[in-house]
CSV table of N, CA and C in Angstrom, one decimal:
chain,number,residue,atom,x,y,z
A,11,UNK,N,0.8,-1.2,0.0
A,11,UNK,CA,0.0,0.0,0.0
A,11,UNK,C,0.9,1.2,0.0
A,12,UNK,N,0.7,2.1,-0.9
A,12,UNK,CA,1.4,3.5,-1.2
A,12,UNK,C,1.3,4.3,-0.1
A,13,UNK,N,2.0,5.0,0.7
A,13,UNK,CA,1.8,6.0,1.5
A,13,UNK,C,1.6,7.5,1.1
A,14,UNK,N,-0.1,8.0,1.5
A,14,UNK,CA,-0.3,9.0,0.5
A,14,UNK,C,0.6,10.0,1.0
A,15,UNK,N,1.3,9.9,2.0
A,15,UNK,CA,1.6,11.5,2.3
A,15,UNK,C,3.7,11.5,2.3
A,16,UNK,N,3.8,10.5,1.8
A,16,UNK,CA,5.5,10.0,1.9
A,16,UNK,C,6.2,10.1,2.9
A,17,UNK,N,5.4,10.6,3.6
A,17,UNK,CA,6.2,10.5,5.5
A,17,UNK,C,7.3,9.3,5.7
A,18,UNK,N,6.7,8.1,5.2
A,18,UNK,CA,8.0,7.3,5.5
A,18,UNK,C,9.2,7.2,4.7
A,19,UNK,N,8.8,8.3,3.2
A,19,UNK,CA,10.1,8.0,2.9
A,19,UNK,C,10.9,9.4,3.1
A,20,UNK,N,10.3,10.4,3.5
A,20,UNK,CA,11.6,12.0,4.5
A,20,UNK,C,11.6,11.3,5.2
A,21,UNK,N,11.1,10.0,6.9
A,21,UNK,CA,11.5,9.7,7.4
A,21,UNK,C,12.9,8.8,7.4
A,22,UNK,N,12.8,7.9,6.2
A,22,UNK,CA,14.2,7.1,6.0
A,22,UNK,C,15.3,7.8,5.4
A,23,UNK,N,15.3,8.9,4.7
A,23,UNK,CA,15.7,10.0,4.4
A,23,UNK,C,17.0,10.5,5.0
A,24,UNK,N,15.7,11.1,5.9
A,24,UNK,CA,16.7,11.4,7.3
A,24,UNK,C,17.5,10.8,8.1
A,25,UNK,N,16.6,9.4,8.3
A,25,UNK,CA,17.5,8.4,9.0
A,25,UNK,C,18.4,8.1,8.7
A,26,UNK,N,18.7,7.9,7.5
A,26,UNK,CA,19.9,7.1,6.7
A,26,UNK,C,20.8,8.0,6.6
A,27,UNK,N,20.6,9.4,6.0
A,27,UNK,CA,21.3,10.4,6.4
A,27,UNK,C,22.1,10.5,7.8
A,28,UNK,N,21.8,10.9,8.4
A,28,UNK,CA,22.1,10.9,9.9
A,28,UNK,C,22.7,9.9,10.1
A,29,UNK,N,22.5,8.4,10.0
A,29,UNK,CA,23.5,7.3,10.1
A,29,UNK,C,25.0,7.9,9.0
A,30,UNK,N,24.7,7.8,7.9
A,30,UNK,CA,25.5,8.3,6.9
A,30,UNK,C,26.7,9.5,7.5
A,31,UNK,N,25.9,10.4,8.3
A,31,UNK,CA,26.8,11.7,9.1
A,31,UNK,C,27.5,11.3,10.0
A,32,UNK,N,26.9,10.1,10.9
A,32,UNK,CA,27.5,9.8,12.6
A,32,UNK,C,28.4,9.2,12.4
A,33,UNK,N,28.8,8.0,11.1
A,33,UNK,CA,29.5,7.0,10.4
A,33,UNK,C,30.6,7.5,10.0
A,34,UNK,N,30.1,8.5,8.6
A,34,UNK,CA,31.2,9.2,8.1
A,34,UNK,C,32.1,10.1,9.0
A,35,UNK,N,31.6,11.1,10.0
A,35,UNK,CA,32.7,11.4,10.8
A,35,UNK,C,32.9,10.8,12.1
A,36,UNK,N,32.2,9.9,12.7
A,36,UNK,CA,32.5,9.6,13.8
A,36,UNK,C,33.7,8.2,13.7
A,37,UNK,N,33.5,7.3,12.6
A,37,UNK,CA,34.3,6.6,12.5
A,37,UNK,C,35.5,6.8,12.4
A,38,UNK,N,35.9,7.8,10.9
A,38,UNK,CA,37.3,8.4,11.0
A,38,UNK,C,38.0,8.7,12.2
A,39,UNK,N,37.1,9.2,12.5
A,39,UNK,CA,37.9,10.0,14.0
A,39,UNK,C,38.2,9.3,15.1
A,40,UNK,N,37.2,8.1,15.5
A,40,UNK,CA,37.7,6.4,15.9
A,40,UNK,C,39.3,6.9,15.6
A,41,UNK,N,38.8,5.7,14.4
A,41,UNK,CA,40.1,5.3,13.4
A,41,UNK,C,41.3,6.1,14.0
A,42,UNK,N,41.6,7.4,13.7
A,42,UNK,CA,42.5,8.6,14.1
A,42,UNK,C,43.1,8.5,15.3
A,43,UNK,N,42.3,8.4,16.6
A,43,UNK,CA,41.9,8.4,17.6
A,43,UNK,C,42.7,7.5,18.2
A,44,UNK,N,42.9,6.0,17.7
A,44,UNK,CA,43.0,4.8,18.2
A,44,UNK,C,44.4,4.7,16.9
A,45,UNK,N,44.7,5.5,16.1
A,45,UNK,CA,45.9,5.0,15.6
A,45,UNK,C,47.1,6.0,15.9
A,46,UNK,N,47.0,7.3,16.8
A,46,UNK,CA,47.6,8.2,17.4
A,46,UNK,C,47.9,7.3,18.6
A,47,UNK,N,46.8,7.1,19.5
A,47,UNK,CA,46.8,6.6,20.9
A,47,UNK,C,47.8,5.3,20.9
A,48,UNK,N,47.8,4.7,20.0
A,48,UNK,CA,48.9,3.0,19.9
A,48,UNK,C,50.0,3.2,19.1
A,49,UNK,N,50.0,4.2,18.4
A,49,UNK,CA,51.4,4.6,17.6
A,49,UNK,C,51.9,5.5,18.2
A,50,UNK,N,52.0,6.5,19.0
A,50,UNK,CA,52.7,7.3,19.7
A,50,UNK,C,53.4,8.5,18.6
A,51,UNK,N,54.2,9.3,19.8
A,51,UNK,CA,54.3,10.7,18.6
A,51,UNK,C,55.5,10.3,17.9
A,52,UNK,N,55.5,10.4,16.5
A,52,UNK,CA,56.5,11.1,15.6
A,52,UNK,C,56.9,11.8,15.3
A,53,UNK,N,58.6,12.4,14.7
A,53,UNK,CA,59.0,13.6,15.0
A,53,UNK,C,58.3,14.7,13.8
A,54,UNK,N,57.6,14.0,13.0
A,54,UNK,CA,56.6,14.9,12.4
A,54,UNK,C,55.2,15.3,12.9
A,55,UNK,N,54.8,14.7,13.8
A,55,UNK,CA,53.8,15.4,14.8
A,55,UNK,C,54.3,15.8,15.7
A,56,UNK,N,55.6,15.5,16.2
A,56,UNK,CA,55.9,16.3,17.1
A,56,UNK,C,56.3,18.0,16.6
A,57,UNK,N,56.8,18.1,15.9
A,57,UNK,CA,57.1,19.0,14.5
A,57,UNK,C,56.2,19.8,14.7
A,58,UNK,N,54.8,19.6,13.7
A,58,UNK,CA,54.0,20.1,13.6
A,58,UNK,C,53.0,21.1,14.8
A,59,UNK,N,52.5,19.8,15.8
A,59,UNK,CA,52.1,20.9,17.0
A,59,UNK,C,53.4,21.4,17.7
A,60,UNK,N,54.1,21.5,17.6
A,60,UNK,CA,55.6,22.3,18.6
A,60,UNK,C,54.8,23.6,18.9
A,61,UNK,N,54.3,24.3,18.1
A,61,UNK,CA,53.4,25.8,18.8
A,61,UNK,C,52.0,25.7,19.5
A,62,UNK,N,51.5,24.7,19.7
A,62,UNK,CA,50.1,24.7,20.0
A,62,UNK,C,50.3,24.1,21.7
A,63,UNK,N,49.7,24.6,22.2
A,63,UNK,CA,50.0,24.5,23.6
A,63,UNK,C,49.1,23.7,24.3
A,64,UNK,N,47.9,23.7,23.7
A,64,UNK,CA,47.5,21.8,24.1
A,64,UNK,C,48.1,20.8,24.2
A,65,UNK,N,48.9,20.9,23.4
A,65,UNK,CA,49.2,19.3,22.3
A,65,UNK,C,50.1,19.2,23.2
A,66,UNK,N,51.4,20.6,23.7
A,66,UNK,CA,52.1,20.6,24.2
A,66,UNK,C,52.3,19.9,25.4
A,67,UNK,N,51.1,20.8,26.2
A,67,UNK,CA,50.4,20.3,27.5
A,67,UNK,C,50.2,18.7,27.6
A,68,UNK,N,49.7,18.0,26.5
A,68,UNK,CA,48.9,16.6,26.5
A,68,UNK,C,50.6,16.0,27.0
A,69,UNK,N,51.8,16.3,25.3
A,69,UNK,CA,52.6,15.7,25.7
A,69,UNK,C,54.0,15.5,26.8
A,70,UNK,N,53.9,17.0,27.9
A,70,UNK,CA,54.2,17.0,28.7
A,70,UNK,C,53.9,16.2,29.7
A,71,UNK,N,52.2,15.9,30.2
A,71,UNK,CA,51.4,15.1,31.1
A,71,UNK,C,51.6,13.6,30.5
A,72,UNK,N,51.8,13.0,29.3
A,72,UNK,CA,51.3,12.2,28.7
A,72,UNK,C,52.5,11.6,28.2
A,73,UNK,N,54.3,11.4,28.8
A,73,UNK,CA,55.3,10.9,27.6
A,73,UNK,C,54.9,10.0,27.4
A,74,UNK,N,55.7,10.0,25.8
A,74,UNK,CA,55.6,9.1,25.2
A,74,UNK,C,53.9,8.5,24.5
A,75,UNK,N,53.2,9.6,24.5
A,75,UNK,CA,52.0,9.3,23.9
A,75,UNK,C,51.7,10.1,22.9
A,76,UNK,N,50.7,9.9,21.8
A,76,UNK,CA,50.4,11.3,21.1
A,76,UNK,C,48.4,11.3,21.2
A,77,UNK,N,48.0,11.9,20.4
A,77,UNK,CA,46.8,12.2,20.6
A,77,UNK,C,46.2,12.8,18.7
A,78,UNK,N,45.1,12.7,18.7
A,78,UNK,CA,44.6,12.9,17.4
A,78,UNK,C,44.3,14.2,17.6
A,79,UNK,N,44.8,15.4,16.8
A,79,UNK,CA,44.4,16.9,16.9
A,79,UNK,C,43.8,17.5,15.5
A,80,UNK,N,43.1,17.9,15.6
A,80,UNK,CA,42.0,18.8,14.8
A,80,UNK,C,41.9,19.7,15.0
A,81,UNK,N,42.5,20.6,15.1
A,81,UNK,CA,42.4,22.2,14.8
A,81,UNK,C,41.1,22.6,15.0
A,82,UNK,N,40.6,23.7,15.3
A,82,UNK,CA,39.6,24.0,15.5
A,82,UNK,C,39.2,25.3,14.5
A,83,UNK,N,38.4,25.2,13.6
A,83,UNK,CA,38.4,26.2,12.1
A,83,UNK,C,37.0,26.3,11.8
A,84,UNK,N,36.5,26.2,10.6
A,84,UNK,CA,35.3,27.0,10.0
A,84,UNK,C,34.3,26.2,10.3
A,85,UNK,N,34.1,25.3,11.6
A,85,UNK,CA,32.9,25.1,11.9
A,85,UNK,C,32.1,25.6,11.9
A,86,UNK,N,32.1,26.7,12.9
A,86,UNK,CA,30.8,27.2,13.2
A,86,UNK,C,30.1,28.0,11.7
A,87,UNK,N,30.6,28.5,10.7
A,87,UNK,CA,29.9,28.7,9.1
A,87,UNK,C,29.3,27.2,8.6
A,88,UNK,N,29.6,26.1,8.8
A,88,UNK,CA,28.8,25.1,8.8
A,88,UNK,C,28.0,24.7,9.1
A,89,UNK,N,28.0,25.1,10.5
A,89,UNK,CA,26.7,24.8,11.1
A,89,UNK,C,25.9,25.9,11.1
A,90,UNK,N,25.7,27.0,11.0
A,90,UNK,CA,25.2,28.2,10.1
A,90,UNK,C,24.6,28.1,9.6
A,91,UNK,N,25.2,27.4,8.2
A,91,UNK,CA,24.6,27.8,7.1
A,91,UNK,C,23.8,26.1,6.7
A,92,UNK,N,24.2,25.1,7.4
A,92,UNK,CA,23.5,24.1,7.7
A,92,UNK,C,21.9,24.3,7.5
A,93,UNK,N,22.2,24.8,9.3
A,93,UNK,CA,20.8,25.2,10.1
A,93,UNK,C,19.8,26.3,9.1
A,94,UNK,N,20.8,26.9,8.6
A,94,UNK,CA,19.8,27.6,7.6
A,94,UNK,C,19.4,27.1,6.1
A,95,UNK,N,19.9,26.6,5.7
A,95,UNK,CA,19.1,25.7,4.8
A,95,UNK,C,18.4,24.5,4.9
A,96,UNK,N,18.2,23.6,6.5
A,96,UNK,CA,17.6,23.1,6.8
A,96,UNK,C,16.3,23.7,7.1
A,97,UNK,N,16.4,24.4,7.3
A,97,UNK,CA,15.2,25.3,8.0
A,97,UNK,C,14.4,26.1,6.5
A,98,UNK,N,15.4,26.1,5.7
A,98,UNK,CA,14.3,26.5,4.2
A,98,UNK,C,13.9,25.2,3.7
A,99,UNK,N,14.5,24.2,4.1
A,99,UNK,CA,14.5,23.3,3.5
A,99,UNK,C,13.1,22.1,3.6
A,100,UNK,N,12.8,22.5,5.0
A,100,UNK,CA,11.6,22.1,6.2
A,100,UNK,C,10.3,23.4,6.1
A,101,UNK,N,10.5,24.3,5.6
A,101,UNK,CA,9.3,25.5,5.5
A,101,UNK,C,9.0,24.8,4.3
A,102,UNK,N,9.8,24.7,3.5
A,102,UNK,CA,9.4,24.0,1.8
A,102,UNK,C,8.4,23.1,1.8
A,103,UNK,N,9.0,22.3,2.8
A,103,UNK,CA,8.2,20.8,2.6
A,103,UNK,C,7.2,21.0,3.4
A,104,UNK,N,6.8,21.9,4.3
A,104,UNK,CA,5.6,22.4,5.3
A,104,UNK,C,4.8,22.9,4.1
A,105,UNK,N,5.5,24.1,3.2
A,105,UNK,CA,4.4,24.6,2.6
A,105,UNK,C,3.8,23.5,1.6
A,106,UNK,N,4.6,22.4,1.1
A,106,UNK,CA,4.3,21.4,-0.2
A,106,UNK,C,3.0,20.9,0.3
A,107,UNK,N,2.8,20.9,1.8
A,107,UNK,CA,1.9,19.6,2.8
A,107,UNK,C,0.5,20.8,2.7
A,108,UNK,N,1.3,21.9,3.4
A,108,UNK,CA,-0.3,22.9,3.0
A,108,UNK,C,-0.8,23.0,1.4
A,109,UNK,N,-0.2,23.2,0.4
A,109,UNK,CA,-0.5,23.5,-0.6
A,109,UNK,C,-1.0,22.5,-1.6
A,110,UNK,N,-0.3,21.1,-1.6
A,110,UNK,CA,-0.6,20.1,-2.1
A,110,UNK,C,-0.5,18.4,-1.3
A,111,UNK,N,-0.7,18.8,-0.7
A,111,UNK,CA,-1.4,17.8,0.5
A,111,UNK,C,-0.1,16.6,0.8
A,112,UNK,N,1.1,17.3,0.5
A,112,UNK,CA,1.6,16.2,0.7
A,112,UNK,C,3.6,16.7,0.2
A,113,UNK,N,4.5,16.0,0.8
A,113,UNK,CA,5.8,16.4,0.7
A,113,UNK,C,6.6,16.2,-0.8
A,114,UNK,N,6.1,15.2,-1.1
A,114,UNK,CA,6.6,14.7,-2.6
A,114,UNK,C,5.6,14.9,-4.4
A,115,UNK,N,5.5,15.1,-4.7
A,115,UNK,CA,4.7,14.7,-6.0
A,115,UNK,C,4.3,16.0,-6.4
A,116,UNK,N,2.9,16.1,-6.3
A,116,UNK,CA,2.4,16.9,-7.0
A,116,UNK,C,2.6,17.6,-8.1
A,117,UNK,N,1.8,18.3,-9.1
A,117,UNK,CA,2.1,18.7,-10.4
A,117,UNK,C,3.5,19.1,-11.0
A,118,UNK,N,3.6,18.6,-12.3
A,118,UNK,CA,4.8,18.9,-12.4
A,118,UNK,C,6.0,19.9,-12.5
A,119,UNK,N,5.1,21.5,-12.5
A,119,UNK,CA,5.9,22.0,-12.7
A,119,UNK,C,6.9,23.0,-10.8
A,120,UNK,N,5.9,22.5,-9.9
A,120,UNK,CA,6.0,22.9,-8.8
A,120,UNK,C,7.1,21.5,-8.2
A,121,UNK,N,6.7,20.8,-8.5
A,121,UNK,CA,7.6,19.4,-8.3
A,121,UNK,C,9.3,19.7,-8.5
A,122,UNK,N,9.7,19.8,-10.3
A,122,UNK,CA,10.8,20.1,-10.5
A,122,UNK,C,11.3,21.1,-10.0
A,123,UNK,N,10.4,22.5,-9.7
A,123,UNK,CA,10.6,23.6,-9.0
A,123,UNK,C,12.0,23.7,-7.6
A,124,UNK,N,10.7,22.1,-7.1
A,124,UNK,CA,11.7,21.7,-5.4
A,124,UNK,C,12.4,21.4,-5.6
A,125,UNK,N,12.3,20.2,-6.5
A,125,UNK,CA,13.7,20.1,-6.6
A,125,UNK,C,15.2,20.3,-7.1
A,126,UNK,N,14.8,21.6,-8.0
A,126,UNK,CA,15.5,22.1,-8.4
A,126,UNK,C,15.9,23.4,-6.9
A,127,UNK,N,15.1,23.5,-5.8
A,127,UNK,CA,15.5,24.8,-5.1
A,127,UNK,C,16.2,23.5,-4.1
A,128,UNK,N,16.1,22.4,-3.7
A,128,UNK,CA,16.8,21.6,-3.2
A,128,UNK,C,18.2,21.5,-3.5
A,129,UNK,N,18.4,21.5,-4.8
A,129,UNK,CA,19.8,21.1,-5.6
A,129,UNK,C,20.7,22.6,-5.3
A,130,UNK,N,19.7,23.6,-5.2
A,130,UNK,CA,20.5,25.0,-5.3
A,130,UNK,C,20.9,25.2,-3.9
A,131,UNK,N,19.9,24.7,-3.0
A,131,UNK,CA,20.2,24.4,-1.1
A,131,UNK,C,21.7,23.9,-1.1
A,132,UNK,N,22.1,22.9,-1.8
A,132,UNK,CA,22.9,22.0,-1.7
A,132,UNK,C,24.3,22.4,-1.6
A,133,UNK,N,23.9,23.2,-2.9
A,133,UNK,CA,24.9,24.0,-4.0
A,133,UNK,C,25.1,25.2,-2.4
A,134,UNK,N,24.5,26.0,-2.1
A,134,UNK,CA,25.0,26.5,-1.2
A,134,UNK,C,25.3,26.5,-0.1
A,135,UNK,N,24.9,25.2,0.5
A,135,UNK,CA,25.7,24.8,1.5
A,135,UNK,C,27.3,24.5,1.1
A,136,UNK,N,27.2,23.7,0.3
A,136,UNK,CA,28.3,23.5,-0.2
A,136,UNK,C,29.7,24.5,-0.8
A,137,UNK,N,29.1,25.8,-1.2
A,137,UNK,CA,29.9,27.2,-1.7
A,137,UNK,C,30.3,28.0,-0.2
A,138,UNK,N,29.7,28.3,0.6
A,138,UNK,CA,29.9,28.7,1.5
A,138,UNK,C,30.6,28.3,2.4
A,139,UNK,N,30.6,26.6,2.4
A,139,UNK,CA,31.6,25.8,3.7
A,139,UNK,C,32.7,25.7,2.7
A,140,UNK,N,32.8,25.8,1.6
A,140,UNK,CA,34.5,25.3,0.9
A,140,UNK,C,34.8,27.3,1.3
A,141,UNK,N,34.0,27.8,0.8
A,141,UNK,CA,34.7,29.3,0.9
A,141,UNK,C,35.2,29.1,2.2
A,142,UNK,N,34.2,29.5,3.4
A,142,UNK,CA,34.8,29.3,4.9
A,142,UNK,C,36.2,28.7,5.2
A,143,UNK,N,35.9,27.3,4.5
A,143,UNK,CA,36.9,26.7,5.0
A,143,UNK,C,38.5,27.4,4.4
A,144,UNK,N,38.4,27.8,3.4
A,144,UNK,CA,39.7,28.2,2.5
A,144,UNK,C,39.7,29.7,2.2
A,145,UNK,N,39.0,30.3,3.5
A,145,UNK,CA,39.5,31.8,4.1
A,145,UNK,C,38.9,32.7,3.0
A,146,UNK,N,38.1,32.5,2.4
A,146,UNK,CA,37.4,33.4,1.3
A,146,UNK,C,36.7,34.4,2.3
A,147,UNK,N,35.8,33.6,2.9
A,147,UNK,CA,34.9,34.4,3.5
A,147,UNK,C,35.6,34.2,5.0
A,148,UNK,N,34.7,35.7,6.0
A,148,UNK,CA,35.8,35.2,7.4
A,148,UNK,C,34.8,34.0,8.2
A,149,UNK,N,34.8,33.6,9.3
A,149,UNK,CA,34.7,32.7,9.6
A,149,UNK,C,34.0,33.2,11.2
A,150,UNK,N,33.0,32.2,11.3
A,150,UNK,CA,32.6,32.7,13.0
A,150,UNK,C,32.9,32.4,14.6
């Protein structure tokens, strides 16, 4: 039986997404995590943080150990501009539900409309975090 209003599939959507996000970066960073922690520092990490006074800190308290470091940079314009195209992204699909009864389908030319203003969502999430990231724009 077809679900008239496609709730279950923006629900798996999302879900799979969000698995896809927790995965994609939370495993790396495992990974990183656990191959710093059992390999210990090299004189090219040690190199590298010599100015950062965490790292410094860790490896004063910590001989003979190293630690996975990530810098701390253009997140917050990520999550920015995230949160703001989620939020266009969710009025869209609110108005689709008032206007035509439902998140997906409807006539065709309102249809390709979305998803053509989806693809452009995408496109600028995506312009704005590569700028952020590579100092185009400043950063919050």
């Amino acid at each position: 039986q077809a679900d008239s209003s496609a709730d279950a599939s923006i629900g798996n959507i999302t879900g799979s997404n969000c698995v896809n996000v927790f995965l994609g970066l939370g495993l790396p960073w495992l990974i990183a995590s656990v191959y710093w922690e059992t390999s210990g520092p090299t004189d090219e990490w040690l190199a590298r943080y010599a100015d950062n006074k965490n790292v410094q800190a860790f490896v004063r308290d910590n001989p003979g150990k190293a630690c996975f470091v990530f810098p701390a940079g253009s997140l917050g314009n990520s999550v920015v501009i995230f949160v703001a195209c989620s939020l266009l992204c969710l009025l869209t699909l609110f108005v689709r539900r008032l206007t035509f009864g439902g998140e997906l389908g409807g006539p065709t030319k309102p249809k390709v409309a979305t998803a053509v203003f989806f693809c452009l969502l995408w496109l600028v999430y995506l312009l704005f975090s590569s700028f952020s990231t590579t100092g185009k724009i400043p950063t919050i």
